[in-house]
CSV table of C-alpha atoms and ligand atoms in Angstrom, one decimal:
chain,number,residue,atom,x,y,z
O,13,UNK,CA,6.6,-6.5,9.8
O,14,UNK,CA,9.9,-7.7,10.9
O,15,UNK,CA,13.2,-6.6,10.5
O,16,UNK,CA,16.5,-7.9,10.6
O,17,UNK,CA,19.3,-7.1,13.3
O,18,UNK,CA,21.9,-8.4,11.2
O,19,UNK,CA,22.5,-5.6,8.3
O,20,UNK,CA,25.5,-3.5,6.6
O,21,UNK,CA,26.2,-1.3,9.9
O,22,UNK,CA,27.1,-3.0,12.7
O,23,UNK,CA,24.5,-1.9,14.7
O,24,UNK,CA,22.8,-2.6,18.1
O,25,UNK,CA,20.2,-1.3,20.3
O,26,UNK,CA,23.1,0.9,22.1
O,27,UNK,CA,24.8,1.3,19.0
O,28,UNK,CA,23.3,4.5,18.0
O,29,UNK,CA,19.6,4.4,17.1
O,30,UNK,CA,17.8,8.4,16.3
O,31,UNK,CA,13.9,8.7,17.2
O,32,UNK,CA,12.5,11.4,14.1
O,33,UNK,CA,9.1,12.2,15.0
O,34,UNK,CA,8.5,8.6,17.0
O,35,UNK,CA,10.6,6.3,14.9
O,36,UNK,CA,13.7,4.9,15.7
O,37,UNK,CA,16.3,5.1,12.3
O,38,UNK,CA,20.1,3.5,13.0
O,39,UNK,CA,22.8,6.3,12.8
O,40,UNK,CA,25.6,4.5,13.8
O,41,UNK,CA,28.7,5.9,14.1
O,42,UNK,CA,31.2,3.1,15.0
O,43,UNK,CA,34.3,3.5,13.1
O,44,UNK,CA,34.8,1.9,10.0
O,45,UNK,CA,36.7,-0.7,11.1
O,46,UNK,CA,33.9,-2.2,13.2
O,47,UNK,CA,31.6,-2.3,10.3
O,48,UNK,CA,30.4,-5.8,9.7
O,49,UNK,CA,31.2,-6.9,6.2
O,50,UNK,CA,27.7,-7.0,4.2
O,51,UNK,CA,25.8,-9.7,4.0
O,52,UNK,CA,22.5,-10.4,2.2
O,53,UNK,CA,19.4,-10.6,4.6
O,54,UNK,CA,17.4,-13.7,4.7
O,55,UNK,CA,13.9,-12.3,4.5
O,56,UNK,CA,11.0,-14.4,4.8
O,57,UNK,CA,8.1,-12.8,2.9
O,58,UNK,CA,4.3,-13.6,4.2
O,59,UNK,CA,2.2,-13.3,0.8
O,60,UNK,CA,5.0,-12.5,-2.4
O,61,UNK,CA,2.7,-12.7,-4.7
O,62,UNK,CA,-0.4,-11.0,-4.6
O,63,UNK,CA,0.4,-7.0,-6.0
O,64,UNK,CA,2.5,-5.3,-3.5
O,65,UNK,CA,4.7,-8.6,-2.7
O,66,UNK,CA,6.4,-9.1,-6.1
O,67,UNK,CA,7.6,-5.5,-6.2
O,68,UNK,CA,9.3,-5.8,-2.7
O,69,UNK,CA,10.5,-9.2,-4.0
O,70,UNK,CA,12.2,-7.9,-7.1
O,71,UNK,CA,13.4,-4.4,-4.7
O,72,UNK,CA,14.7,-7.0,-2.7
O,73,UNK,CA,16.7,-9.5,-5.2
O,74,UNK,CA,17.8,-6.8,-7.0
O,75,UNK,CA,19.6,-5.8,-4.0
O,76,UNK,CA,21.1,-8.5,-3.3
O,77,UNK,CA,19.1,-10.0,-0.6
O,78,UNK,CA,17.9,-14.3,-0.2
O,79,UNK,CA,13.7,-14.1,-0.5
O,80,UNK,CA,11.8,-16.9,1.1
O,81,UNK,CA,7.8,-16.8,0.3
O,82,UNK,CA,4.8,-18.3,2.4
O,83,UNK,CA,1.4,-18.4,0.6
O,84,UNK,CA,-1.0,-21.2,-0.2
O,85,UNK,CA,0.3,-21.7,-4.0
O,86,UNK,CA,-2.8,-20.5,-5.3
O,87,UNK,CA,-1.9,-17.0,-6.5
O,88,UNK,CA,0.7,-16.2,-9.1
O,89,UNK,CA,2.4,-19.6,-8.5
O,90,UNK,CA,4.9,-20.0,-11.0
O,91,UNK,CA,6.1,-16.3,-10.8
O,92,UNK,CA,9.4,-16.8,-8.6
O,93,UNK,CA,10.4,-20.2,-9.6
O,94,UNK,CA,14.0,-19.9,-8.5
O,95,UNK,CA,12.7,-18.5,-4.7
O,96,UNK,CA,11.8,-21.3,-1.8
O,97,UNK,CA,8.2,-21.3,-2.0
O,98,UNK,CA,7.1,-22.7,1.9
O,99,UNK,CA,3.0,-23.5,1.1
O,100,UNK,CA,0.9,-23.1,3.8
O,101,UNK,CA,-2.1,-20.9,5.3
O,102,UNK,CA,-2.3,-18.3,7.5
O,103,UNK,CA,-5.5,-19.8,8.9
O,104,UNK,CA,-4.1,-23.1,11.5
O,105,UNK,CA,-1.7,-23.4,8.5
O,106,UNK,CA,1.9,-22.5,9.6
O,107,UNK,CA,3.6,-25.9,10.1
O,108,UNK,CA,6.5,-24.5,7.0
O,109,UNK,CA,7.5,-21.9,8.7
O,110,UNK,CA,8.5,-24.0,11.5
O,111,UNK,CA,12.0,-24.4,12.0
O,112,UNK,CA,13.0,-22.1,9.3
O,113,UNK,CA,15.3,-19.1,9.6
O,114,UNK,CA,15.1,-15.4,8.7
O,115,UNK,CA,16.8,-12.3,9.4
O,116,UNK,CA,13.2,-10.5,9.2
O,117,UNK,CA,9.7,-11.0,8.4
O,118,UNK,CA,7.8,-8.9,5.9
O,119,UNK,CA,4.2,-9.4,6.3
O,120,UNK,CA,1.8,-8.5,3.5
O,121,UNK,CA,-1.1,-10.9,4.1
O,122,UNK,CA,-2.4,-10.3,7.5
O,123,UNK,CA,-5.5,-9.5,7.6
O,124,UNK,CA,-7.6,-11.3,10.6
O,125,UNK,CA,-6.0,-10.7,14.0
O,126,UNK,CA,-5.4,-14.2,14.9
O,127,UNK,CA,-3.6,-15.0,12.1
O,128,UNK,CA,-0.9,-12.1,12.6
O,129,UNK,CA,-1.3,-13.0,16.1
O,130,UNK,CA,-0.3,-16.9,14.9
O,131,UNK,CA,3.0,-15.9,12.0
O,132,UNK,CA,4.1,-13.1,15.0
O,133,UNK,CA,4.3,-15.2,18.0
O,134,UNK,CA,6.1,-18.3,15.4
O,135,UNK,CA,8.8,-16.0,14.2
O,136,UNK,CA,9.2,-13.2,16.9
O,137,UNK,CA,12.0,-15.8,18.4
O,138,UNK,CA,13.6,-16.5,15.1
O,139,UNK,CA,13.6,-13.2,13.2
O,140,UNK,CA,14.6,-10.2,14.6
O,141,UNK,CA,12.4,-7.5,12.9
O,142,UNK,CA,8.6,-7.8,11.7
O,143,UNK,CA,7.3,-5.4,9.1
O,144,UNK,CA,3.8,-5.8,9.0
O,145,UNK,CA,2.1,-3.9,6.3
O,146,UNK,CA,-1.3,-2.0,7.7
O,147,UNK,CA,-3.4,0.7,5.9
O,148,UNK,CA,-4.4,4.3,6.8
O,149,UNK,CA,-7.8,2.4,7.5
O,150,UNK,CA,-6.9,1.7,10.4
O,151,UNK,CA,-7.7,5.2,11.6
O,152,UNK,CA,-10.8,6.2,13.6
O,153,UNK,CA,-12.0,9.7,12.1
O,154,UNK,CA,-11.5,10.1,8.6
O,155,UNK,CA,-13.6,13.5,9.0
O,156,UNK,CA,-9.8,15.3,9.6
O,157,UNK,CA,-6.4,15.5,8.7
O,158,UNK,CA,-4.1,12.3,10.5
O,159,UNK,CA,-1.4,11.8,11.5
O,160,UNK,CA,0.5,8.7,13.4
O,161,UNK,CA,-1.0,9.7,16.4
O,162,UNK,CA,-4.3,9.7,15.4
O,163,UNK,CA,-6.9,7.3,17.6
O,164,UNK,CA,-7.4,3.9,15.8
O,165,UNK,CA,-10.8,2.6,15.1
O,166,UNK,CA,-12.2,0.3,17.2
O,167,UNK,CA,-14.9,-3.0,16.7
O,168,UNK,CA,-17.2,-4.1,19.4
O,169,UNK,CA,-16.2,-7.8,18.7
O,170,UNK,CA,-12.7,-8.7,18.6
O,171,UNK,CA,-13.2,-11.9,17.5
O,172,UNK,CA,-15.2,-11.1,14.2
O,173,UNK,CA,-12.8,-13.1,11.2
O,174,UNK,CA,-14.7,-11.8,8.1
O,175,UNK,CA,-13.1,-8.8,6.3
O,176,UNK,CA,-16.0,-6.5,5.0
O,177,UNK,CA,-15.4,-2.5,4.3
O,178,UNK,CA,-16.4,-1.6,8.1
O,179,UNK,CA,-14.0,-4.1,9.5
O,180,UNK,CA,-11.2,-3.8,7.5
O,181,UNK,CA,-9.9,-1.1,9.3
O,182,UNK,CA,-10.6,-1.9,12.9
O,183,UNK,CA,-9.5,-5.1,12.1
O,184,UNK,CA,-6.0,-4.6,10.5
O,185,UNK,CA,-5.8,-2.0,13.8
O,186,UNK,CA,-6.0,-5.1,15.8
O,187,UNK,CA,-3.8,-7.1,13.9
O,188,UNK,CA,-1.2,-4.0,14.4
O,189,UNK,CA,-1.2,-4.3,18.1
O,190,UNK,CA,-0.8,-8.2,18.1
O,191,UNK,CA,2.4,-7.8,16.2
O,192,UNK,CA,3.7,-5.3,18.5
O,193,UNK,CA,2.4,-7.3,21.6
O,194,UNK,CA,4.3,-10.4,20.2
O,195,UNK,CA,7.1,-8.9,19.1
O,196,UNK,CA,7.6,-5.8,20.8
O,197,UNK,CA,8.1,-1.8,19.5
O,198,UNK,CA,11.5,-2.2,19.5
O,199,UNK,CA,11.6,-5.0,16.7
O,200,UNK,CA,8.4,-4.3,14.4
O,201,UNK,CA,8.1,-1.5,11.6
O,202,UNK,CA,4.2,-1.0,10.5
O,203,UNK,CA,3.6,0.8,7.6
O,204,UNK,CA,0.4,2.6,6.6
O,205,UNK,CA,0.0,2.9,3.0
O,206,UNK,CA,-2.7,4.7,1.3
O,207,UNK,CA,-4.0,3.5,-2.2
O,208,UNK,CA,-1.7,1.9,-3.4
O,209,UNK,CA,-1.2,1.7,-7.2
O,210,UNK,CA,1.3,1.4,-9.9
O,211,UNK,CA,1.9,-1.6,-12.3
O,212,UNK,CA,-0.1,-4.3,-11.1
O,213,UNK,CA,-2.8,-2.9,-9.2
O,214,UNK,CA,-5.9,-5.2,-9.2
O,215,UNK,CA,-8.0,-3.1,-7.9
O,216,UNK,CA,-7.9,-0.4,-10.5
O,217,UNK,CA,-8.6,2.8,-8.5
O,218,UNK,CA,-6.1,4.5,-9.9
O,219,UNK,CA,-5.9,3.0,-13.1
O,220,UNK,CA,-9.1,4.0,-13.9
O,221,UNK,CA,-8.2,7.6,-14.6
O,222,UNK,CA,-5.4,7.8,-16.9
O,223,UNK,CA,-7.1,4.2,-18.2
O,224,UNK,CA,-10.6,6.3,-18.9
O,225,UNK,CA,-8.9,9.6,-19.8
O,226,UNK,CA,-7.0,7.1,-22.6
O,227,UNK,CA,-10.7,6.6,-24.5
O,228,UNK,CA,-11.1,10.3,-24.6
O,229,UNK,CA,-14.1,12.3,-25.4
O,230,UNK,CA,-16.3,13.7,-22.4
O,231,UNK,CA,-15.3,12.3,-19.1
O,232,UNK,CA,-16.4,13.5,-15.9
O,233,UNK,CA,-13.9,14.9,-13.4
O,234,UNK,CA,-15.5,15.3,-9.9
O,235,UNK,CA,-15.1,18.8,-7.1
O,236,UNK,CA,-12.3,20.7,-8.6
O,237,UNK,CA,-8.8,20.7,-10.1
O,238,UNK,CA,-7.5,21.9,-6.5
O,239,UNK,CA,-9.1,18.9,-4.4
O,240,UNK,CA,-6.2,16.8,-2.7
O,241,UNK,CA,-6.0,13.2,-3.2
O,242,UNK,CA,-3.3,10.6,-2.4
O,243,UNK,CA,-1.7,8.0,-3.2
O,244,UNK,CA,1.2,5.5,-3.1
O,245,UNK,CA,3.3,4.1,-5.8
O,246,UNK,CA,4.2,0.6,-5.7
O,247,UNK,CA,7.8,0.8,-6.3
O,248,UNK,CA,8.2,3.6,-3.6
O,249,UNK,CA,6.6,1.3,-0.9
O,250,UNK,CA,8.8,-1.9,-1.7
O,251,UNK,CA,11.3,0.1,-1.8
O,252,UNK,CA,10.9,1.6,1.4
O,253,UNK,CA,10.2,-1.4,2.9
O,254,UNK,CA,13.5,-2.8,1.9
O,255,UNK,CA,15.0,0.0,3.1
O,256,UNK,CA,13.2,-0.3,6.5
O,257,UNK,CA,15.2,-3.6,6.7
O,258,UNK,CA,18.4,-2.5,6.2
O,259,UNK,CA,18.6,0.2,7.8
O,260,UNK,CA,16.4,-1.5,10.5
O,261,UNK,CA,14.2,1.6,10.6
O,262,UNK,CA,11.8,1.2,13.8
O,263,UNK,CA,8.5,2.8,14.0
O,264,UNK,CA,4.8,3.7,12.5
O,265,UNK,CA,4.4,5.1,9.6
O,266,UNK,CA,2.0,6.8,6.9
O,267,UNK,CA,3.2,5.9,3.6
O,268,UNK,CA,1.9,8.3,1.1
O,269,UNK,CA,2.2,11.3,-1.3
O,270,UNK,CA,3.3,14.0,0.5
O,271,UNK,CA,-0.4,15.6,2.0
O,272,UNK,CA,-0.9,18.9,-0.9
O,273,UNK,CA,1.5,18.3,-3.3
O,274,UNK,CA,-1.1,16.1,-5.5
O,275,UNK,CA,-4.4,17.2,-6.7
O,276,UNK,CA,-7.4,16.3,-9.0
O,277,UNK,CA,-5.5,18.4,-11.7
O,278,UNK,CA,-2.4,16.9,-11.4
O,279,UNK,CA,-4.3,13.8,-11.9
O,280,UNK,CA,-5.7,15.3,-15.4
O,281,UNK,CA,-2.6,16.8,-16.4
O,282,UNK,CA,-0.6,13.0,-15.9
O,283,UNK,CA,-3.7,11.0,-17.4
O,284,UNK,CA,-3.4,13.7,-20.8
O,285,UNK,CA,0.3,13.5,-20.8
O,286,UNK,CA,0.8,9.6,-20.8
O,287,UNK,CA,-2.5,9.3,-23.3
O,288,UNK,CA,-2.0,12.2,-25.3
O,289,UNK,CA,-6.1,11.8,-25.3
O,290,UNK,CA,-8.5,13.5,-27.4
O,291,UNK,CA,-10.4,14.6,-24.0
O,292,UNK,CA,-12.8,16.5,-22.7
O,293,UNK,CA,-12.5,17.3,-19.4
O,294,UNK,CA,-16.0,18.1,-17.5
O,295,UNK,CA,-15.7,19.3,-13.7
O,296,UNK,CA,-18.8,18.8,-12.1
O,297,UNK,CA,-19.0,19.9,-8.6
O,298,UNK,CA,-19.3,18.3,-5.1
O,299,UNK,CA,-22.7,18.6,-4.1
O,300,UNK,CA,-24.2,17.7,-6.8
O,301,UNK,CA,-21.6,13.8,-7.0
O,302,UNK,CA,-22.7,14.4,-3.7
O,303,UNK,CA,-26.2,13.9,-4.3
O,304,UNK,CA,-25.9,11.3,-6.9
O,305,UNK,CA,-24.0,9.3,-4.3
O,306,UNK,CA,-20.9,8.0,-6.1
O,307,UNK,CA,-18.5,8.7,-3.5
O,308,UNK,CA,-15.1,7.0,-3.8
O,309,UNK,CA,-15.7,3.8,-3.6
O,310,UNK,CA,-19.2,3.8,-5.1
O,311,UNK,CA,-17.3,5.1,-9.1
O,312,UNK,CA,-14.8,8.3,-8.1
O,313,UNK,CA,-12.0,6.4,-6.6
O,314,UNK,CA,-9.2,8.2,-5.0
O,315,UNK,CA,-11.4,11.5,-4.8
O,316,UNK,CA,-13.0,12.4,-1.6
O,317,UNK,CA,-15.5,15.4,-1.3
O,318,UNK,CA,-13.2,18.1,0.7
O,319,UNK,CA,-15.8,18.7,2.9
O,320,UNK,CA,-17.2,15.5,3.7
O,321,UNK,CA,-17.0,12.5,5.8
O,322,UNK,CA,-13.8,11.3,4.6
O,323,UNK,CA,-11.8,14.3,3.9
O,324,UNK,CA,-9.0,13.4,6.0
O,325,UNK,CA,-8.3,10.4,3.7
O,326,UNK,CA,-6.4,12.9,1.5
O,327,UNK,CA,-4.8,15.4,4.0
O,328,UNK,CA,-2.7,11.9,5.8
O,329,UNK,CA,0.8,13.4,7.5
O,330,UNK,CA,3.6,11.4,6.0
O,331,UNK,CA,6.6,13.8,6.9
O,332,UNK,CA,7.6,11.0,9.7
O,333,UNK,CA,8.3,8.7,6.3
O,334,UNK,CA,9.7,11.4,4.3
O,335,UNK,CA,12.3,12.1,7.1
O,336,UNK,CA,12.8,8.3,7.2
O,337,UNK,CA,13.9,8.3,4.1
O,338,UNK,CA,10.7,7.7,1.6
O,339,UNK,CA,11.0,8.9,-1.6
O,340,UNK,CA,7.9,9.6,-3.9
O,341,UNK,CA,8.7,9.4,-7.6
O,342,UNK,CA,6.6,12.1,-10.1
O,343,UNK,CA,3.1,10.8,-10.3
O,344,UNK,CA,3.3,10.9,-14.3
O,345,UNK,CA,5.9,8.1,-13.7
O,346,UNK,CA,3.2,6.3,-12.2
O,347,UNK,CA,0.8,7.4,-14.5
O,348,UNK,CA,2.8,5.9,-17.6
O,349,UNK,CA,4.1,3.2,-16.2
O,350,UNK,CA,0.5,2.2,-15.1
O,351,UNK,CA,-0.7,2.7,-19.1
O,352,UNK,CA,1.9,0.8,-20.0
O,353,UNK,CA,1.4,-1.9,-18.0
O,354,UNK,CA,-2.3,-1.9,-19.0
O,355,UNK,CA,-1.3,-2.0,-22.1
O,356,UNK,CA,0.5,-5.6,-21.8
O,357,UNK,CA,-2.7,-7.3,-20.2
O,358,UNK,CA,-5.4,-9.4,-21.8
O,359,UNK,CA,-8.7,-7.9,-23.2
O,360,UNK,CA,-10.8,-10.1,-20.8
O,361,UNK,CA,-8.8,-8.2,-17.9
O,362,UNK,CA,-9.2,-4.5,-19.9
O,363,UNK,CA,-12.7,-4.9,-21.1
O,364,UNK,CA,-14.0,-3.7,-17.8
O,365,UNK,CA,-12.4,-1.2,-15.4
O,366,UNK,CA,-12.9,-2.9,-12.0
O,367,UNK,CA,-13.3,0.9,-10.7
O,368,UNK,CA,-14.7,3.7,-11.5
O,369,UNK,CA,-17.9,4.8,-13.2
O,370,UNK,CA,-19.2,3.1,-16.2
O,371,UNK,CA,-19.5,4.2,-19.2
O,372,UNK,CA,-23.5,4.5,-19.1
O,373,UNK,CA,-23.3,5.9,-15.4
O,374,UNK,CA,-21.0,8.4,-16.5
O,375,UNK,CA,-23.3,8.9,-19.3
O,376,UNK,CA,-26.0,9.7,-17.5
O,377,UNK,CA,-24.6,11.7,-14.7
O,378,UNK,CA,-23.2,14.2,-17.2
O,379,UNK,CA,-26.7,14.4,-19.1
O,380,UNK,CA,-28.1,15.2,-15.5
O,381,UNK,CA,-25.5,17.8,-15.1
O,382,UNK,CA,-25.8,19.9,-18.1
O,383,UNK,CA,-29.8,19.8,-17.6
O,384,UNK,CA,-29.2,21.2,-14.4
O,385,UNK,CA,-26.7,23.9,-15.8
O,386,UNK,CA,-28.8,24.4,-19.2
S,6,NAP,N1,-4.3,-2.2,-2.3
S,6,NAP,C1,-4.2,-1.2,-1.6
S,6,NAP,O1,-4.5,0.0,-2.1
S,6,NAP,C2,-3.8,-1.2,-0.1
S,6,NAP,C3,-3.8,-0.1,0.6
S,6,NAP,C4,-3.4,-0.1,1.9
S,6,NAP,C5,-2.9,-1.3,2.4
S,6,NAP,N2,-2.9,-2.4,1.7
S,6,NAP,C6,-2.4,-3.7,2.3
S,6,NAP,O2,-1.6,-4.3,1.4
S,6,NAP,C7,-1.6,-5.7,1.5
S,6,NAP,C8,-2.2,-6.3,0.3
S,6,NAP,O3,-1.2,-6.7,-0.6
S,6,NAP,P1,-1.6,-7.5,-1.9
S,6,NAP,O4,-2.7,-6.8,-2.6
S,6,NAP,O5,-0.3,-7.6,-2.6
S,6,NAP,O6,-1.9,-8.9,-1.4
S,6,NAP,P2,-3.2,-9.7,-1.1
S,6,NAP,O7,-3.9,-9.9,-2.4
S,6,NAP,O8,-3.9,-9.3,0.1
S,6,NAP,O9,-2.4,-11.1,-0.7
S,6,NAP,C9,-2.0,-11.9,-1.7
S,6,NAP,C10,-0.8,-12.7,-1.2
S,6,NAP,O10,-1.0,-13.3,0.1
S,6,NAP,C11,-1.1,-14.7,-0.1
S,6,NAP,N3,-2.2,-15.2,0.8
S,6,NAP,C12,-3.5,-14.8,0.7
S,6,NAP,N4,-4.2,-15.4,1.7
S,6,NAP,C13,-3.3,-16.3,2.3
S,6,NAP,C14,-3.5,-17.2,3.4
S,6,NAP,N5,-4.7,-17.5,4.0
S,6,NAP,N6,-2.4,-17.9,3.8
S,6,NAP,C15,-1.2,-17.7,3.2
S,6,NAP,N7,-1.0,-16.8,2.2
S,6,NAP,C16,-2.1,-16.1,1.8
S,6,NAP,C17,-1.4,-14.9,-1.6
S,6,NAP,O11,-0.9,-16.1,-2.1
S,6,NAP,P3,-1.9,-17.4,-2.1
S,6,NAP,O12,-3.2,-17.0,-2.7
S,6,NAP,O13,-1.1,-18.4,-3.0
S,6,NAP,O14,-2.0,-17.9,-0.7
S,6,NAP,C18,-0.5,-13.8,-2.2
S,6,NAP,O15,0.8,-14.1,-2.2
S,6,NAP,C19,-2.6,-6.0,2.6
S,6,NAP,O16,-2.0,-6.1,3.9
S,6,NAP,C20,-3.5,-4.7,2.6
S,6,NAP,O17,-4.1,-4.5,3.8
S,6,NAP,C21,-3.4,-2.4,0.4
C-alpha cells in the first residue's frame, strides 16, 4: 500500500521519523511556521468497492481527501458516482492508470503476485507511499502465538495464479514482498488484518453469531466462554489506513483486536445484548467439535480449538498497531451495527447464512451431544 509524502506536517525522511517496534511513524517537530498548509491527498484506491474499499472510501471523503478508484466496473458500480472511476484489470489490464497522478496508492485487490508486482512497479514512480492490504495468512505456523516477525509461509511454485485456501496465504506473502521490492520499505505500509467484519461483510463469519443468536432457542456455542478469538472491525481498519496516509506511518502491521481482550463469551454476551434473544446457550466442548470436524471454516467461524493446529490465529500481537495509533471500538458496536445492517438487506441475501452451521447440522450435533452426556 502506498502512501503519500505530501501530508499536513511538513515532513521528510530527515524530518523526524520514530521506529515503535519496526515501524517508522512521522514525529516532526519543525516549528509551526514550517508546517505546510493542508492539503487533501489524491489517493488512488485499487478495488473501492468490494467490502473493505467503500469504508476507507467514505473514512477518506469524510476527511476531506480526493478518491480515485480502479476496478473492472463489475462490482458495486454505481456506488461512488461522483468519484473518477478508472476501469481496468489487474490482470495485463492497467493501461488507466497510466499517466495518472496520486499522492498514495491504497491497494485492496492484490491477490496474485504478478498483478501487485504489475500496479507496484506502474505507480512506485508516481505515488509516493503504497499501502497494500495483506492478511495474517500470510504467516507460516498458525500452531503459536505471532507476531510481525513471525516466518511467512512459503509455496513450492511461485508462479501458481489460482487463489485456493492453501495458497492464499503464501500467495498474498509473495505479493507482500513485490511491493516492497518495487517500491521499497521506506515507502510501503502492509497491513495484516484478521477477519474482518462489520457492516458489509460478505463473508458472514462474524455475522453469523449475533445473526444465529438473533433466531434464539438452542444454539450451539463451541470450547468455552474463555477461548480467544479475534477480529477486526471494518471502520477501525479504514480508518487506520487513512491514518497510515497521513501521518505516513511506515511499516508491517497486525491489525486486530487486541490478542486476550475478546473471547467466546464476549461474543455471547454482544450477540444477547444487540438481539435481546430468547436463547439458549449450549457449550459443547473441544474434542468432541473436534471430532465432528467443523473447525472454523468447516461451520464455527472465528473460533479455533485453543489447543489445535490453528491456535495462534487468535493469540496475533497487534501492540505494534496499537502504538501506531489503531484504535478498536467495543465489539457490541460491531455487533449492532452488524444486526443492523443485516437488518436493511434483502431476504434472498438473509435466507441463508453464508457461514456457520446450519440449522440441521446444528441440529444434529447438539442431539449427538446430549446422547453422549445423557
Ligand atoms: N475479508 C476478510 O476477512 C479479510 C481478512 C484479511 C485480509 N483481507 C484482504 O482484504 C482484501 C479484500 O477486500 P474486499 O473484500 O473489500 O475486496 P475484494 O472482494 O477482494 O475486491 C473487490 C474489489 O476489487 C475489485 N477487483 C476485483 N478483481 C479485480 C481485478 N482483476 N482488477 C481490478 N479490480 C478488481 C472489485 O471491483 P470489480 O469487480 O468491479 O473489478 C472491487 O472493487 C483482500 O486484499 C484480502 O486479502 C480480507
Amino acid at each position: 500500500m502506498n502512501n503519500d509524502r505530501r501530508r499536513f506536517l511538513k515532513t521528510s525522511l530527515l524530518g523526524g521519523a520514530a521506529v515503535v517496534g519496526g515501524c517508522t511513524i512521522d514525529v516532526s517537530t519543525e516549528p509551526e511556521e514550517n508546517v505546510e498548509p493542508w492539503r487533501p491527498l489524491r489517493i488512488l484506491i485499487l478495488g473501492g468497492t468490494g467490502f473493505i474499499g467503500p469504508h476507507m472510501v467514505r473514512e477518506a471523503l469524510r476527511r476531506g481527501h480526493e478518491v480515485s478508484l480502479f476496478n473492472r466496473g463489475r462490482t458495486n458500480n454505481e456506488m461512488f458516482p461522483d468519484l473518477e472511476l478508472l476501469v481496468g484489470d489487474r490482470n495485463n489490464g492497467l493501461e488507466a492508470l497510466e499517466g495518472g497522478s496520486w499522492d498514495v496508492v491504497v491497494d485492496n485487490s492484490g491477490y496474485v503476485p504478478r498483478h501487485v508486482d504489475d500496479s507496484a512497479r506502474l505507480l512506485a514512480p508516481i505515488v509516493s507511499h503504497y499501502l497494500y492490504i495483506s492478511t495474517i495468512s500470510v504467516y507460516g505456523d498458525f500452531s503459536k502465538p505471532i507476531d510481525e516477525d513471525t516466518a511467512l509461509g512459503t509455496m513450492e511454485d511461485e508462479t501458481v495464479e489460482e487463489v485456493t485456501g492453501e495458497s492464499y496465504g503464501p500467495m498474498k506473502a509473495l505479493c507482500e514482498k513485490r511491493v516492497l521490492s518495487q517500491v521499497g520499505g521506506d515507502r510501503t505500509t502492509i497491513l495484516r488484518p484478521t477477519y474482518i467484519c462489520g457492516p458489509g461483510d460478505r463473508t458472514d463469519r462474524y455475522t453469523y453469531w449475533p445473526v444465529r443468536t438473533m433466531r434464539g432457542g438452542e444454539m450451539l456455542w463451541p470450547g468455552t466462554p474463555e477461548d480467544e478469538i479475534q477480529i477486526i472491525d471494518v471502520r477501525d481498519l479504514a480508518n487506520f489506513t487513512v491514518d497510515c496516509l497521513e501521518q505516513k506511518i511506515i511499516g508491517t502491521f497486525n491489525t486486530v483486536t487486541p490478542a486476550g481482550s475478546f473471547k467466546m463469551g464476549d461474543l455471547l454476551e454482544d450477540s444477547l445484548a444487540v438481539t435481546a434473544a430468547d436463547l439458549m446457550p449450549t457449550w459443547v466442548d473441544t474434542d468432541f467439535i473436534t471430532a465432528q470436524d467443523v473447525g472454523a471454516e468447516g461451520g464455527l467461524p472465528i473460533w479455533e480449538s485453543p489447543a489445535g493446529e490453528a491456535a495462534g490465529l487468535a493469540k496475533v500481537d497487534g501492540s505494534r498497531a496499537a502504538a501506531a495509533g489503531l484504535r478498536n471500538r467495543p465489539t457490541r458496536e460491531t455487533a449492532r451495527d452488524t444486526i443492523s445492517w443485516w437488518k436493511t438487506l434483502p431476504l434472498e441475501r438473509t435466507e441463508k447464512l453464508r457461514a456457520g452451521l446450519g440449522v440441521e447440522k446444528e441440529a444434529d450435533m447438539l442431539q449427538k451431544w446430549h446422547e453422549k452426556n445423557a
